[in-house]
Tab-separated table of C-alpha atoms in Angstrom:
chain	number	residue	atom	x	y	z
Z	1	MET	CA	-4.364	34.010	3.274
Z	2	LYS	CA	-4.148	31.350	5.977
Z	3	LYS	CA	-7.691	30.174	5.200
Z	4	LEU	CA	-6.717	29.818	1.530
Z	5	GLU	CA	-3.615	27.788	2.455
Z	6	ILE	CA	-5.710	25.502	4.654
Z	7	SER	CA	-8.367	24.978	1.987
Z	8	ASN	CA	-5.626	24.146	-0.533
Z	9	LEU	CA	-4.739	21.087	1.545
Z	10	TYR	CA	-8.019	19.598	0.288
Z	11	LYS	CA	-7.238	20.435	-3.363
Z	12	LEU	CA	-5.126	18.240	-5.615
Z	13	ASP	CA	-3.059	21.110	-7.016
Z	14	GLY	CA	-3.511	23.787	-4.324
Z	15	LYS	CA	-0.487	25.862	-3.290
Z	16	VAL	CA	0.594	24.926	0.224
Z	17	PRO	CA	3.714	26.326	1.982
Z	18	VAL	CA	6.353	23.826	3.084
Z	19	SER	CA	5.696	24.651	6.746
Z	20	LYS	CA	2.080	23.483	6.352
Z	21	ALA	CA	2.911	20.525	4.104
Z	22	LEU	CA	5.719	19.132	6.264
Z	23	PRO	CA	3.674	17.674	9.158
Z	24	PHE	CA	1.145	16.085	6.802
Z	25	GLY	CA	3.902	14.639	4.625
Z	26	LEU	CA	5.656	13.308	7.727
Z	27	GLN	CA	2.394	11.718	8.847
Z	28	HIS	CA	2.225	9.762	5.585
Z	29	ILE	CA	5.808	8.518	5.922
Z	30	LEU	CA	5.412	7.391	9.507
Z	31	ALA	CA	2.223	5.538	8.548
Z	32	MET	CA	4.031	3.417	5.945
Z	33	PHE	CA	7.660	3.303	7.051
Z	34	VAL	CA	7.742	-0.007	8.910
Z	35	ALA	CA	5.485	-1.739	6.348
Z	36	ASN	CA	7.798	-0.549	3.559
Z	37	LEU	CA	10.796	-2.284	5.143
Z	38	ALA	CA	9.221	-5.472	6.505
Z	39	PRO	CA	8.814	-7.341	3.155
Z	40	ILE	CA	12.525	-6.956	2.395
Z	41	THR	CA	13.501	-8.455	5.735
Z	42	LEU	CA	11.117	-11.404	5.273
Z	43	ILE	CA	12.217	-12.146	1.697
Z	44	GLY	CA	15.890	-11.538	2.461
Z	45	VAL	CA	15.956	-13.885	5.440
Z	46	ALA	CA	14.080	-16.581	3.483
Z	47	SER	CA	16.524	-16.197	0.572
Z	48	GLY	CA	19.560	-16.563	2.815
Z	49	LEU	CA	20.886	-13.010	2.499
Z	50	GLU	CA	23.346	-11.747	5.094
Z	51	GLN	CA	22.329	-8.997	7.515
Z	52	ALA	CA	24.693	-6.522	5.844
Z	53	GLN	CA	23.051	-7.202	2.467
Z	54	ILE	CA	19.572	-6.720	3.922
Z	55	ALA	CA	20.683	-3.425	5.512
Z	56	VAL	CA	21.725	-2.135	2.063
Z	57	LEU	CA	18.349	-3.138	0.599
Z	58	LEU	CA	16.458	-1.423	3.431
Z	59	GLN	CA	18.229	1.837	2.643
Z	60	ASN	CA	17.611	1.410	-1.090
Z	61	ALA	CA	13.906	0.730	-0.450
Z	62	MET	CA	13.271	4.160	1.066
Z	63	PHE	CA	15.049	5.898	-1.791
Z	64	VAL	CA	13.155	3.943	-4.479
Z	65	ALA	CA	9.770	4.389	-2.700
Z	66	GLY	CA	10.327	8.149	-2.644
Z	67	ILE	CA	11.182	8.262	-6.359
Z	68	ALA	CA	8.159	6.098	-7.252
Z	69	THR	CA	5.824	8.283	-5.174
Z	70	LEU	CA	7.063	11.422	-6.951
Z	71	ILE	CA	6.457	9.764	-10.334
Z	72	GLN	CA	2.936	8.809	-9.234
Z	73	LEU	CA	2.279	12.396	-8.103
Z	74	TYR	CA	4.046	14.146	-11.001
Z	75	PRO	CA	3.830	11.821	-14.026
Z	76	VAL	CA	6.625	11.220	-16.506
Z	77	TRP	CA	4.932	10.913	-19.910
Z	78	LYS	CA	2.036	8.483	-19.314
Z	79	VAL	CA	3.643	6.908	-16.249
Z	80	GLY	CA	1.967	8.175	-13.084
Z	81	ALA	CA	-1.662	8.891	-12.179
Z	82	LYS	CA	-1.267	12.430	-10.818
Z	83	LEU	CA	-3.165	11.196	-7.747
Z	84	PRO	CA	-2.321	11.455	-4.014
Z	85	ILE	CA	-0.922	7.915	-3.804
Z	86	VAL	CA	2.105	6.836	-1.768
Z	87	MET	CA	4.206	4.012	-3.218
Z	88	GLY	CA	6.158	1.417	-1.263
Z	89	VAL	CA	7.513	-2.149	-1.245
Z	90	SER	CA	4.644	-4.602	-1.655
Z	91	PHE	CA	3.682	-7.347	0.816
Z	92	THR	CA	1.828	-9.118	-2.021
Z	93	PHE	CA	5.053	-10.646	-3.358
Z	94	VAL	CA	6.508	-11.953	-0.080
Z	95	THR	CA	5.384	-15.583	-0.518
Z	96	ILE	CA	6.320	-16.019	-4.178
Z	97	LEU	CA	9.661	-14.154	-3.919
Z	98	SER	CA	10.623	-16.101	-0.804
Z	99	TYR	CA	9.948	-19.299	-2.767
Z	100	VAL	CA	11.950	-18.080	-5.774
Z	101	GLY	CA	14.784	-16.884	-3.518
Z	102	VAL	CA	15.042	-20.232	-1.767
Z	103	THR	CA	14.697	-22.299	-4.959
Z	104	TYR	CA	16.733	-20.321	-7.495
Z	105	GLY	CA	18.584	-17.653	-5.478
Z	106	TYR	CA	17.918	-13.956	-4.860
Z	107	PRO	CA	19.443	-12.745	-8.180
Z	108	THR	CA	16.810	-14.842	-9.998
Z	109	ALA	CA	14.102	-13.134	-7.926
Z	110	ILE	CA	15.496	-9.769	-9.043
Z	111	GLY	CA	15.409	-10.833	-12.697
Z	112	ALA	CA	11.771	-11.954	-12.351
Z	113	ILE	CA	10.869	-8.649	-10.658
Z	114	MET	CA	12.351	-6.581	-13.483
Z	115	ILE	CA	10.673	-8.590	-16.257
Z	116	GLY	CA	7.345	-8.825	-14.397
Z	117	GLY	CA	7.397	-5.103	-13.630
Z	118	PHE	CA	7.971	-4.303	-17.304
Z	119	ILE	CA	5.016	-6.513	-18.255
Z	120	GLU	CA	2.734	-4.784	-15.726
Z	121	GLY	CA	3.919	-1.358	-16.905
Z	122	CYS	CA	3.044	-2.221	-20.506
Z	123	LEU	CA	-0.304	-3.631	-19.353
Z	124	GLY	CA	-1.021	-0.277	-17.717
Z	125	LEU	CA	-0.246	1.632	-20.920
Z	126	LEU	CA	-2.747	-0.626	-22.742
Z	127	ALA	CA	-5.475	-0.113	-20.114
Z	128	LYS	CA	-7.905	1.400	-22.621
Z	129	TYR	CA	-8.275	-2.027	-24.242
Z	130	TRP	CA	-9.322	-3.857	-21.048
Z	131	ARG	CA	-10.504	-1.076	-18.717
Z	132	LYS	CA	-14.209	-1.736	-19.349
Z	133	ILE	CA	-14.160	-5.142	-17.666
Z	134	VAL	CA	-13.237	-3.447	-14.365
Z	135	THR	CA	-16.715	-2.081	-13.718
Z	136	PRO	CA	-17.573	0.109	-10.677
Z	137	VAL	CA	-18.952	-2.873	-8.762
Z	138	VAL	CA	-15.775	-4.893	-9.461
Z	139	ALA	CA	-13.614	-2.016	-8.206
Z	140	ALA	CA	-15.873	-1.624	-5.159
Z	141	SER	CA	-15.542	-5.324	-4.348
Z	142	VAL	CA	-11.747	-5.139	-4.615
Z	143	VAL	CA	-11.534	-2.048	-2.365
Z	144	THR	CA	-13.756	-3.736	0.230
Z	145	ALA	CA	-11.571	-6.851	0.073
Z	146	ILE	CA	-8.440	-4.733	0.556
Z	147	GLY	CA	-10.026	-3.218	3.667
Z	148	PHE	CA	-10.945	-6.633	5.053
Z	149	SER	CA	-7.494	-8.085	4.294
Z	150	LEU	CA	-5.743	-5.242	6.077
Z	151	LEU	CA	-7.721	-5.661	9.305
Z	152	SER	CA	-5.544	-8.625	10.282
Z	153	VAL	CA	-2.433	-6.613	9.343
Z	154	GLY	CA	-3.543	-3.804	11.651
Z	155	THR	CA	-4.274	-6.294	14.419
Z	156	ARG	CA	-0.852	-7.915	14.003
Z	157	SER	CA	0.817	-4.497	14.315
Z	158	PHE	CA	-1.369	-3.563	17.287
Z	159	GLY	CA	-0.199	-6.689	19.108
Z	160	GLY	CA	3.474	-6.033	18.425
Z	161	GLY	CA	4.139	-7.579	15.003
Z	162	TYR	CA	5.847	-10.891	14.278
Z	163	SER	CA	7.698	-11.218	17.559
Z	164	GLU	CA	7.650	-13.397	20.648
Z	165	SER	CA	6.045	-10.536	22.571
Z	166	PHE	CA	2.961	-10.471	20.316
Z	167	GLY	CA	-0.157	-9.796	22.395
Z	168	SER	CA	1.821	-8.836	25.511
Z	169	ALA	CA	0.355	-6.343	27.984
Z	170	GLN	CA	3.099	-3.888	27.036
Z	171	ASN	CA	2.249	-3.981	23.331
Z	172	LEU	CA	-1.495	-3.768	23.917
Z	173	PHE	CA	-0.950	-0.804	26.262
Z	174	LEU	CA	1.104	1.061	23.650
Z	175	GLY	CA	-1.458	0.300	20.933
Z	176	CYS	CA	-4.317	1.543	23.118
Z	177	ILE	CA	-2.430	4.698	24.174
Z	178	THR	CA	-1.709	5.518	20.528
Z	179	LEU	CA	-5.277	4.856	19.395
Z	180	MET	CA	-6.768	6.887	22.265
Z	181	SER	CA	-4.388	9.763	21.507
Z	182	CYS	CA	-5.536	9.778	17.869
Z	183	LEU	CA	-9.213	9.813	18.874
Z	184	ILE	CA	-8.856	12.464	21.601
Z	185	PHE	CA	-6.825	14.739	19.323
Z	186	ASN	CA	-9.390	14.342	16.546
Z	187	ILE	CA	-12.195	15.283	18.956
Z	188	LEU	CA	-10.503	18.266	20.602
Z	189	ALA	CA	-8.474	19.770	17.753
Z	190	LYS	CA	-9.898	22.578	15.652
Z	191	SER	CA	-9.917	23.215	11.908
Z	192	TYR	CA	-7.319	21.396	9.763
Z	193	TRP	CA	-5.374	20.366	12.854
Z	194	LYS	CA	-7.851	17.501	13.204
Z	195	GLN	CA	-6.244	15.861	10.195
Z	196	LEU	CA	-2.945	15.490	12.085
Z	197	SER	CA	-4.448	13.069	14.594
Z	198	VAL	CA	-2.387	10.132	13.265
Z	199	LEU	CA	0.878	12.075	13.583
Z	200	PHE	CA	-0.083	13.156	17.111
Z	201	GLY	CA	-0.884	9.574	18.090
Z	202	LEU	CA	2.420	8.326	16.672
Z	203	ILE	CA	4.375	10.974	18.591
Z	204	VAL	CA	2.583	10.256	21.879
Z	205	GLY	CA	2.990	6.501	21.416
Z	206	TYR	CA	6.680	6.890	20.551
Z	207	VAL	CA	7.388	9.089	23.591
Z	208	VAL	CA	5.580	6.656	25.906
Z	209	ALA	CA	7.500	3.751	24.345
Z	210	CYS	CA	10.780	5.591	24.987
Z	211	PHE	CA	9.910	6.010	28.679
Z	212	MET	CA	9.021	2.321	28.826
Z	213	GLY	CA	12.411	1.385	27.377
Z	214	VAL	CA	10.924	-0.255	24.297
Z	215	VAL	CA	12.685	1.935	21.699
Z	216	ASP	CA	16.236	0.994	20.715
Z	217	LEU	CA	18.100	4.178	19.729
Z	218	SER	CA	21.559	2.590	19.766
Z	219	GLN	CA	21.481	1.774	16.036
Z	220	ILE	CA	20.564	5.238	14.736
Z	221	PHE	CA	24.166	6.167	13.842
Z	222	ALA	CA	25.366	2.601	13.269
Z	223	HIS	CA	25.751	3.075	9.485
Z	224	GLY	CA	27.279	6.559	9.410
Z	225	TRP	CA	25.736	9.893	8.481
Z	226	ILE	CA	25.407	9.541	4.729
Z	227	ALA	CA	25.399	6.630	2.290
Z	228	PHE	CA	24.336	6.563	-1.345
Z	229	PRO	CA	21.955	3.817	-2.537
Z	230	GLN	CA	23.726	0.962	-4.316
Z	231	PHE	CA	22.705	0.366	-7.930
Z	232	LEU	CA	22.572	-3.303	-8.986
Z	233	PRO	CA	23.723	-4.803	-5.669
Z	234	PHE	CA	22.659	-8.106	-7.267
Z	235	VAL	CA	23.193	-8.892	-10.944
Z	236	PRO	CA	19.807	-10.188	-12.184
Z	237	GLU	CA	19.497	-13.759	-13.415
Z	238	PHE	CA	16.577	-15.051	-15.455
Z	239	ASN	CA	14.539	-18.237	-15.098
Z	240	LEU	CA	11.357	-18.726	-17.138
Z	241	GLY	CA	9.409	-20.477	-14.355
Z	242	ALA	CA	10.259	-17.739	-11.844
Z	243	ILE	CA	9.346	-15.024	-14.337
Z	244	VAL	CA	5.931	-16.568	-15.068
Z	245	ALA	CA	5.116	-17.055	-11.378
Z	246	VAL	CA	6.135	-13.529	-10.372
Z	247	SER	CA	4.436	-11.953	-13.424
Z	248	ILE	CA	1.117	-13.514	-12.403
Z	249	ILE	CA	1.434	-11.866	-8.986
Z	250	PHE	CA	2.034	-8.568	-10.773
Z	251	LEU	CA	-1.501	-8.928	-12.189
Z	252	VAL	CA	-2.765	-9.195	-8.603
Z	253	SER	CA	-0.750	-6.106	-7.730
Z	254	ALA	CA	-2.364	-4.300	-10.665
Z	255	ALA	CA	-5.799	-5.201	-9.271
Z	256	GLU	CA	-4.845	-3.782	-5.879
Z	257	THR	CA	-3.578	-0.604	-7.514
Z	258	ILE	CA	-6.875	-0.215	-9.358
Z	259	GLY	CA	-8.684	-0.624	-6.034
Z	260	ASP	CA	-6.439	1.851	-4.206
Z	261	SER	CA	-6.642	4.426	-7.001
Z	262	THR	CA	-10.416	4.070	-7.224
Z	263	ALA	CA	-10.736	4.485	-3.451
Z	264	VAL	CA	-8.649	7.674	-3.521
Z	265	THR	CA	-10.670	9.281	-6.306
Z	266	SER	CA	-14.006	8.156	-4.850
Z	267	SER	CA	-13.465	9.141	-1.227
Z	268	GLY	CA	-10.751	11.811	-1.537
Z	269	LEU	CA	-11.800	13.571	-4.754
Z	270	ASN	CA	-15.512	12.644	-4.794
Z	271	ARG	CA	-15.543	11.406	-8.385
Z	272	GLU	CA	-14.961	8.300	-10.481
Z	273	ILE	CA	-11.485	7.381	-11.630
Z	274	THR	CA	-10.597	8.058	-15.277
Z	275	GLU	CA	-9.032	5.727	-17.816
Z	276	LYS	CA	-5.959	7.978	-17.957
Z	277	GLU	CA	-5.494	7.714	-14.188
Z	278	ILE	CA	-5.767	3.919	-14.228
Z	279	THR	CA	-3.238	3.811	-17.065
Z	280	GLY	CA	-0.809	6.023	-15.168
Z	281	ALA	CA	-1.255	4.284	-11.819
Z	282	ILE	CA	-0.600	0.757	-13.148
Z	283	ALA	CA	2.227	1.920	-15.427
Z	284	CYS	CA	3.906	3.576	-12.455
Z	285	ASP	CA	3.388	0.402	-10.420
Z	286	GLY	CA	5.138	-1.695	-13.060
Z	287	PHE	CA	7.964	0.525	-14.267
Z	288	SER	CA	8.783	1.639	-10.707
Z	289	SER	CA	9.164	-2.028	-9.859
Z	290	VAL	CA	11.758	-2.332	-12.634
Z	291	ILE	CA	13.697	0.508	-10.984
Z	292	SER	CA	13.202	-1.118	-7.588
Z	293	GLY	CA	14.599	-4.401	-8.930
Z	294	ALA	CA	17.629	-2.557	-10.288
Z	295	PHE	CA	18.317	-1.424	-6.718
Z	296	GLY	CA	17.895	-4.989	-5.457
Z	297	CYS	CA	14.468	-4.454	-3.885
Z	298	PRO	CA	11.072	-6.220	-4.226
Z	299	PRO	CA	8.311	-4.661	-6.376
Z	300	ILE	CA	6.799	-1.258	-5.619
Z	301	THR	CA	3.049	-0.728	-5.383
Z	302	SER	CA	0.456	1.711	-4.048
Z	303	PHE	CA	0.233	1.611	-0.246
Z	304	SER	CA	-3.236	0.957	1.124
Z	305	GLN	CA	-2.239	2.376	4.525
Z	306	ASN	CA	-1.850	5.780	2.948
Z	307	VAL	CA	-5.034	5.408	0.926
Z	308	GLY	CA	-6.759	4.896	4.271
Z	309	LEU	CA	-5.067	8.024	5.603
Z	310	VAL	CA	-6.301	10.047	2.613
Z	311	ASN	CA	-9.801	8.641	3.084
Z	312	MET	CA	-9.723	9.599	6.761
Z	313	THR	CA	-8.225	13.100	6.476
Z	314	LYS	CA	-9.495	14.062	2.976
Z	315	ILE	CA	-6.140	15.806	2.388
Z	316	VAL	CA	-5.325	15.119	-1.268
Z	317	ASN	CA	-2.787	17.854	-2.008
Z	318	ARG	CA	-0.045	16.468	-4.261
Z	319	PHE	CA	2.659	18.831	-3.028
Z	320	THR	CA	1.987	17.857	0.572
Z	321	ILE	CA	2.455	14.161	-0.175
Z	322	GLY	CA	5.398	15.080	-2.392
Z	323	VAL	CA	7.106	16.582	0.664
Z	324	GLY	CA	6.652	13.182	2.305
Z	325	ALA	CA	8.251	11.555	-0.748
Z	326	MET	CA	11.265	13.854	-0.386
Z	327	LEU	CA	11.562	12.756	3.252
Z	328	MET	CA	11.657	9.144	2.035
Z	329	ILE	CA	14.460	9.987	-0.393
Z	330	LEU	CA	16.392	11.717	2.420
Z	331	ALA	CA	15.883	8.627	4.577
Z	332	GLY	CA	17.510	6.649	1.770
Z	333	LEU	CA	20.478	9.021	1.630
Z	334	PHE	CA	20.953	9.631	5.351
Z	335	PRO	CA	20.862	6.354	7.336
Z	336	PRO	CA	20.257	8.074	10.734
Z	337	ILE	CA	16.903	9.382	9.428
Z	338	GLY	CA	15.846	5.947	8.221
Z	339	ASN	CA	17.087	4.277	11.397
Z	340	PHE	CA	15.139	6.756	13.522
Z	341	PHE	CA	11.920	6.105	11.602
Z	342	SER	CA	12.427	2.352	11.736
Z	343	SER	CA	12.774	2.488	15.530
Z	344	LEU	CA	9.032	3.176	15.742
Z	345	PRO	CA	7.510	0.263	17.724
Z	346	GLU	CA	5.120	-1.926	15.755
Z	347	SER	CA	2.347	-1.635	18.355
Z	348	VAL	CA	2.441	2.172	18.146
Z	349	LEU	CA	2.010	1.961	14.385
Z	350	GLY	CA	-0.844	-0.514	14.856
Z	351	GLY	CA	-2.680	1.876	17.144
Z	352	CYS	CA	-3.000	4.284	14.224
Z	353	THR	CA	-3.319	2.008	11.225
Z	354	ILE	CA	-6.135	-0.147	12.597
Z	355	MET	CA	-8.525	2.803	12.220
Z	356	MET	CA	-7.167	3.731	8.779
Z	357	PHE	CA	-7.692	0.194	7.497
Z	358	GLY	CA	-11.254	0.288	8.768
Z	359	ASN	CA	-11.719	3.454	6.721
Z	360	ILE	CA	-10.712	1.617	3.538
Z	361	MET	CA	-13.339	-1.051	4.208
Z	362	VAL	CA	-16.001	1.612	4.789
Z	363	SER	CA	-14.905	3.359	1.590
Z	364	GLY	CA	-15.459	0.107	-0.314
Z	365	ILE	CA	-18.955	-0.228	1.170
Z	366	GLN	CA	-19.714	3.348	0.109
Z	367	MET	CA	-18.534	2.520	-3.414
Z	368	ILE	CA	-20.840	-0.521	-3.472
Z	369	SER	CA	-23.708	1.724	-2.451
Z	370	LYS	CA	-22.822	4.205	-5.189
Z	371	ALA	CA	-22.751	1.390	-7.783
Z	372	GLY	CA	-26.285	0.465	-6.712
Z	373	PHE	CA	-27.916	-2.491	-4.976
Z	374	ASN	CA	-29.569	-4.091	-7.974
Z	375	GLN	CA	-29.687	-7.891	-8.114
Z	376	ARG	CA	-26.693	-8.173	-10.439
Z	377	ASN	CA	-24.406	-6.028	-8.272
Z	378	VAL	CA	-25.527	-7.731	-5.072
Z	379	THR	CA	-24.738	-11.134	-6.599
Z	380	ILE	CA	-21.265	-10.029	-7.724
Z	381	VAL	CA	-20.363	-8.453	-4.373
Z	382	ALA	CA	-21.874	-11.216	-2.236
Z	383	LEU	CA	-20.305	-14.132	-4.105
Z	384	SER	CA	-16.884	-12.563	-4.716
Z	385	LEU	CA	-16.497	-11.537	-1.060
Z	386	ALA	CA	-17.866	-14.861	0.227
Z	387	VAL	CA	-15.429	-16.870	-1.884
Z	388	GLY	CA	-12.550	-14.418	-1.500
Z	389	LEU	CA	-12.730	-14.090	2.275
Z	390	GLY	CA	-13.931	-17.620	3.006
Z	391	PHE	CA	-11.490	-19.535	0.820
Z	392	THR	CA	-8.443	-17.591	2.082
Z	393	SER	CA	-9.165	-17.635	5.808
Z	394	ALA	CA	-6.356	-19.228	7.806
Z	395	THR	CA	-8.561	-22.027	9.149
Z	396	GLU	CA	-9.854	-23.097	5.715
Z	397	ILE	CA	-6.723	-22.638	3.612
Z	398	ASP	CA	-6.449	-26.413	2.996
Z	399	ILE	CA	-9.320	-26.086	0.519
Z	400	TRP	CA	-6.597	-25.235	-2.041
Z	401	ARG	CA	-4.507	-28.359	-1.394
Z	402	ILE	CA	-5.482	-30.194	-4.629
Z	403	PHE	CA	-4.292	-27.267	-6.778
Z	404	PRO	CA	-0.735	-26.862	-8.134
Z	405	GLN	CA	1.728	-25.054	-5.870
Z	406	MET	CA	1.789	-21.992	-8.123
Z	407	VAL	CA	-1.998	-21.606	-7.843
Z	408	GLN	CA	-1.744	-21.942	-4.061
Z	409	ASP	CA	1.020	-19.320	-3.924
Z	410	ILE	CA	-1.135	-16.865	-5.876
Z	411	PHE	CA	-4.571	-17.377	-4.340
Z	412	ALA	CA	-4.484	-19.360	-1.094
Z	413	GLY	CA	-3.492	-16.463	1.145
Z	414	ASN	CA	-4.613	-13.520	-0.975
Z	415	CYS	CA	-8.289	-12.650	-0.690
Z	416	VAL	CA	-7.862	-9.591	-2.949
Z	417	ALA	CA	-6.707	-11.780	-5.839
Z	418	VAL	CA	-9.618	-14.190	-5.397
Z	419	VAL	CA	-12.191	-11.388	-5.088
Z	420	PHE	CA	-10.793	-9.704	-8.196
Z	421	VAL	CA	-10.930	-12.863	-10.320
Z	422	VAL	CA	-14.395	-13.959	-9.127
Z	423	SER	CA	-15.905	-10.480	-9.528
Z	424	ILE	CA	-14.431	-10.126	-13.035
Z	425	ILE	CA	-15.797	-13.528	-14.113
Z	426	LEU	CA	-19.257	-12.750	-12.715
Z	427	SER	CA	-19.252	-9.269	-14.251
Z	428	VAL	CA	-18.525	-10.765	-17.680
Z	429	LEU	CA	-20.939	-13.723	-17.458
Z	430	LEU	CA	-23.991	-12.375	-15.626
Z	431	PRO	CA	-26.763	-10.747	-17.695
Z	432	ASN	CA	-27.128	-6.992	-17.365
Z	433	ASN	CA	-30.688	-7.136	-16.041
Z	434	MET	CA	-31.277	-9.684	-13.303
Z	435	ASP	CA	-33.927	-7.829	-11.353
Z	436	VAL	CA	-37.229	-9.592	-10.863
Z	437	LYS	CA	-39.896	-7.932	-12.930
Z	438	LYS	CA	-43.176	-7.227	-11.236
Z	439	ILE	CA	-46.229	-8.929	-12.712
Z	440	ASP	CA	-49.115	-6.536	-13.181
C-alpha cells in the first residue's frame, strides 16, 4: 500500500493521503511565498500606497493565489489546465503597473488589470485559432529564456534580495548552508524522501537564520489571529492608455504561461502539451487576474519557481499541489501563518531556488533537443536567444532608447518577451526546409 501511495506522487491523478501530500505541498508554498508578495510591495510603494494598505493587499494575494492554483488544478468549465502548476502574483507587471500607479493612481492600475485579464482570458479560450504559430521550437526557446531570466532572480535572492546587506558574508553563508543542505539531503535520502530536499534545505536555513538573529518573529501576531480578505479595497478606474499598455504585458504573460505549461508537460509528464491544456492555462491566467484585481492585487500567473520544482522532483500529483493551495488560502485567512512564511530570509530562499531555476533552463535545452537540431530550428533558437538575452542585458539596455516609452517598458528589461516575439516572427517567415542538400 505504501509503495502505491509513493508511486501516486508521480501520477497526475494518483490518490495520495494528506499526511504524504502535506510536506510536498508545503515545499511548493515555501518556494514561492516571498516572490508572491514582493511585486505588491514594489508596486504599492511606487504608487504611494500606505503601509496599512499594502498589508491588506499582501494578505489578499495569498488568498487569491490559492484560489487561482485550485482553478488551474481543478478546472472550472474551460478555465484551468488540469496541470501541476502553482499560480502567484506576477513580477512581469511590476514596471508597467508602477508607471501606471505613479501616473494615474493605483485604482487606474486595478481597472487596467481587470480589463487586461479579461482580454487574456478570452485569448486563451480562442487558443485553437492561433495555437499553431507556437511551434515546439518556439516554446522551447521561451522556456530556455525563462530559465536564463530567472538565474539573476535566484542570484539576487541568494545574496539577500533588494536590501543594503546584499552580498554580505551573512547572506552568502545562509545561501550556501541552504544549498548544501539541499544537495546533501538529496544524496543521502532514500526513495521519495529525496524529493523533499528543498523543504529540508529551507528548514535548515531557517533554523540557522534564527540562531543568527536574522529572523524577525515579532510581527507574526501583529495583525491578529484571523482576518478575511477585503473585496474591492480599491474601486477600479479606467484609462484607455493604461489599459492598452497593461494588456500588451498580458500577452507577454501568456507567452510565459505557455512556456511554463509546456515545461511541466515535457519534463514532468513526458509528453507534449495539448491545445486544451494551453487554452485552460492561459484562460486561468487571465480570468484569475480579474479576480486578483477585484481584491486589489496585481495579475496572477504561473510561477516558474514551482515549475522548476516539478522539473526537479518529478512530483506532478494534483492533489499534493492542491494541499499547498489550501495552505495559501489559510495564509490569507490567518495572518500569523502568512507572517510566519514571510519571515523566511531571502538568502535562504535563494539557496534553494538557484538550483530550481537552473533546472528550468536545462528543461528548455532538452525541449530544443527534442524539437531537433535542423538548420531552421537552430536559426530560430540561436537568433531569438541572442537578441532576447543580448538586447535586455543590464549593460546594453540603452539600445532601446530611440523607441517609445511603452515599447521600452514592454521589452527593454524582459528577455522572455523579446525571445517570444523574435521566435514567432522567424517561425512564420523562415522556410520549412533550410537544410543544405548534399550534391551527389
